[in-house]
PDB file of C-alpha atoms in Angstrom:
ATOM      1  CA  LEU A  32      -0.260   0.113   0.037  1.00  0.00           C
ATOM      2  CA  TRP A  33       2.761   2.395   0.836  1.00  0.00           C
ATOM      3  CA  LEU A  34       4.121   1.690  -2.906  1.00  0.00           C
ATOM      4  CA  ILE A  35       1.137   2.203  -4.665  1.00  0.00           C
ATOM      5  CA  CYS A  36      -0.061   5.603  -3.190  1.00  0.00           C
ATOM      6  CA  SER A  37       0.960   8.865  -3.743  1.00  0.00           C
ATOM      7  CA  ASN A  38      -0.549  10.781  -1.255  1.00  0.00           C
ATOM      8  CA  PRO A  39       1.533   9.384   2.470  1.00  0.00           C
ATOM      9  CA  PHE A  40      -1.244   9.718   4.563  1.00  0.00           C
ATOM     10  CA  THR A  41      -3.705   7.039   2.571  1.00  0.00           C
ATOM     11  CA  PRO A  42      -1.735   4.116   4.312  1.00  0.00           C
ATOM     12  CA  ILE A  43      -1.388   5.845   7.666  1.00  0.00           C
ATOM     13  CA  SER A  44      -5.210   6.659   7.707  1.00  0.00           C
ATOM     14  CA  TYR A  45      -5.501   2.638   6.825  1.00  0.00           C
ATOM     15  CA  LEU A  46      -3.507   2.065   9.438  1.00  0.00           C
ATOM     16  CA  PHE A  47      -5.252   4.026  11.895  1.00  0.00           C
ATOM     17  CA  GLY A  48      -8.388   2.565  11.057  1.00  0.00           C
ATOM     18  CA  ALA A  49      -7.008  -0.761  11.338  1.00  0.00           C
ATOM     19  CA  LEU A  50      -5.649  -0.471  15.021  1.00  0.00           C
ATOM     20  CA  LEU A  51      -8.990   0.980  15.976  1.00  0.00           C
ATOM     21  CA  GLY A  52     -10.557  -1.930  14.060  1.00  0.00           C
ATOM     22  CA  THR A  53      -9.317  -4.863  15.899  1.00  0.00           C
ATOM     23  CA  ALA A  54      -9.898  -2.901  19.259  1.00  0.00           C
ATOM     24  CA  TYR A  55     -13.362  -2.689  18.189  1.00  0.00           C
ATOM     25  CA  SER A  56     -12.515  -7.060  17.496  1.00  0.00           C
ATOM     26  CA  TYR A  57     -11.486  -7.346  20.842  1.00  0.00           C
ATOM     27  CA  GLY A  58     -14.263  -5.196  22.209  1.00  0.00           C
ATOM     28  CA  LEU A  59     -16.407  -7.571  20.780  1.00  0.00           C
ATOM     29  CA  GLY A  60     -14.945 -10.585  21.742  1.00  0.00           C
ATOM     30  CA  LYS A  61     -15.195 -10.081  25.234  1.00  0.00           C
ATOM     31  CA  TYR A  62     -18.557  -8.930  24.636  1.00  0.00           C
ATOM     32  CA  VAL A  63     -19.606 -12.273  22.645  1.00  0.00           C
ATOM     33  CA  GLU A  64     -17.833 -13.924  25.825  1.00  0.00           C
ATOM     34  CA  THR A  65     -20.622 -12.554  28.458  1.00  0.00           C
ATOM     35  CA  LEU A  66     -23.621 -13.303  26.301  1.00  0.00           C
ATOM     36  CA  GLY A  67     -25.254 -16.282  28.257  1.00  0.00           C
ATOM     37  CA  GLY A  68     -23.878 -15.621  31.736  1.00  0.00           C
ATOM     38  CA  SER A  69     -26.100 -14.886  34.859  1.00  0.00           C
ATOM     39  CA  ALA A  70     -24.493 -12.775  37.547  1.00  0.00           C
ATOM     40  CA  ASP A  71     -23.637 -15.786  39.235  1.00  0.00           C
ATOM     41  CA  ASP A  72     -20.901 -16.675  37.051  1.00  0.00           C
ATOM     42  CA  VAL A  73     -18.546 -13.621  38.028  1.00  0.00           C
ATOM     43  CA  GLU A  74     -15.320 -14.622  37.039  1.00  0.00           C
ATOM     44  CA  GLU A  75     -16.565 -15.294  33.330  1.00  0.00           C
ATOM     45  CA  VAL A  76     -18.238 -11.719  32.790  1.00  0.00           C
ATOM     46  CA  GLN A  77     -15.265 -10.166  33.912  1.00  0.00           C
ATOM     47  CA  GLY A  78     -14.222  -7.781  31.417  1.00  0.00           C
ATOM     48  CA  ALA A  79     -17.692  -6.954  30.324  1.00  0.00           C
ATOM     49  CA  GLY A  80     -16.983  -3.354  30.576  1.00  0.00           C
ATOM     50  CA  VAL A  81     -15.129  -3.128  27.112  1.00  0.00           C
ATOM     51  CA  GLY A  82     -17.509  -5.016  25.907  1.00  0.00           C
ATOM     52  CA  GLN A  83     -20.433  -2.610  26.249  1.00  0.00           C
ATOM     53  CA  ALA A  84     -18.246   0.147  25.035  1.00  0.00           C
ATOM     54  CA  ARG A  85     -16.994  -1.404  21.786  1.00  0.00           C
ATOM     55  CA  PHE A  86     -19.118   1.271  19.711  1.00  0.00           C
ATOM     56  CA  ALA A  87     -16.912   4.188  21.166  1.00  0.00           C
ATOM     57  CA  PHE A  88     -13.709   2.993  18.877  1.00  0.00           C
ATOM     58  CA  LEU A  89     -15.930   3.655  15.919  1.00  0.00           C
ATOM     59  CA  ILE A  90     -17.000   7.156  17.829  1.00  0.00           C
ATOM     60  CA  LEU A  91     -13.502   7.250  18.225  1.00  0.00           C
ATOM     61  CA  LEU A  92     -12.302   6.746  14.476  1.00  0.00           C
ATOM     62  CA  PHE A  93     -14.771   9.481  13.522  1.00  0.00           C
ATOM     63  CA  VAL A  94     -14.110  12.186  16.012  1.00  0.00           C
ATOM     64  CA  PHE A  95     -10.341  11.859  14.942  1.00  0.00           C
ATOM     65  CA  VAL A  96     -10.918  11.644  11.183  1.00  0.00           C
ATOM     66  CA  GLY A  97     -12.875  14.574  11.618  1.00  0.00           C
ATOM     67  CA  LYS A  98      -9.861  16.495  14.092  1.00  0.00           C
ATOM     68  CA  PHE A  99      -6.898  15.502  11.821  1.00  0.00           C
ATOM     69  CA  ARG A 100      -8.547  16.119   8.403  1.00  0.00           C
ATOM     70  CA  ASP A 101      -6.311  19.215   8.388  1.00  0.00           C
ATOM     71  CA  GLN A 102      -2.990  17.229   8.566  1.00  0.00           C
ATOM     72  CA  GLY A 103      -3.979  14.889   5.676  1.00  0.00           C
ATOM     73  CA  LEU A 104      -5.860  11.763   7.844  1.00  0.00           C
ATOM     74  CA  GLN A 105      -8.230  10.677   5.006  1.00  0.00           C
ATOM     75  CA  GLU A 106     -12.130   9.590   5.620  1.00  0.00           C
ATOM     76  CA  ILE A 107     -12.438   6.488   2.976  1.00  0.00           C
ATOM     77  CA  PRO A 108      -9.145   4.936   4.013  1.00  0.00           C
ATOM     78  CA  SER A 109      -9.960   5.187   7.404  1.00  0.00           C
ATOM     79  CA  ILE A 110     -13.008   3.220   7.092  1.00  0.00           C
ATOM     80  CA  MET A 111     -12.018   0.758   5.282  1.00  0.00           C
ATOM     81  CA  GLY A 112      -9.070   0.105   7.307  1.00  0.00           C
ATOM     82  CA  PHE A 113     -11.695  -0.040  10.418  1.00  0.00           C
ATOM     83  CA  PHE A 114     -13.884  -2.927   8.672  1.00  0.00           C
ATOM     84  CA  THR A 115     -10.956  -4.952   7.481  1.00  0.00           C
ATOM     85  CA  TYR A 116     -11.838  -7.224  10.755  1.00  0.00           C
ATOM     86  CA  GLN A 117     -14.824  -8.584   9.076  1.00  0.00           C
ATOM     87  CA  LEU A 118     -12.276  -9.693   6.210  1.00  0.00           C
ATOM     88  CA  ALA A 119     -11.240 -11.857   8.848  1.00  0.00           C
ATOM     89  CA  SER A 120     -14.990 -12.931  10.322  1.00  0.00           C
ATOM     90  CA  LEU A 121     -16.493 -13.614   6.490  1.00  0.00           C
ATOM     91  CA  SER A 122     -13.035 -15.948   5.712  1.00  0.00           C
ATOM     92  CA  GLN A 123     -13.555 -17.882   9.316  1.00  0.00           C
ATOM     93  CA  GLY A 124     -16.885 -18.711   8.229  1.00  0.00           C
ATOM     94  CA  LEU A 125     -16.615 -19.656   4.844  1.00  0.00           C
ATOM     95  CA  LYS A 126     -13.790 -22.017   6.018  1.00  0.00           C
ATOM     96  CA  GLU A 127     -16.614 -23.619   8.304  1.00  0.00           C
ATOM     97  CA  ILE A 128     -18.354 -23.842   5.800  1.00  0.00           C
ATOM     98  CA  TYR A 129     -16.138 -25.718   3.491  1.00  0.00           C
ATOM     99  CA  ASP A 130     -14.551 -28.011   5.676  1.00  0.00           C
ATOM    100  CA  ASP A 131     -18.260 -29.710   6.359  1.00  0.00           C
TER     101      ASP A 131
END
């Protein structure tokens, strides 16, 4: 990506979005771990606060892109980087389908 783009902020924007997408994926994983648990399962529901705040990573992406747009941060590469985690989810789901 660094070699293809003439603007150096395009890969930086993509990387920034990918980092926040990874953090979102982590929070989503924490949230999914707590589903089906009860209040009696204290050990299993630890870390649920990270899962509840998972949308904060998407909001942070839009706030930072809006704030640093003047310095060169770009919207579309950032959003594409954020949703890169879905490619891994899709490939994992397709792998499970084709393994059957």
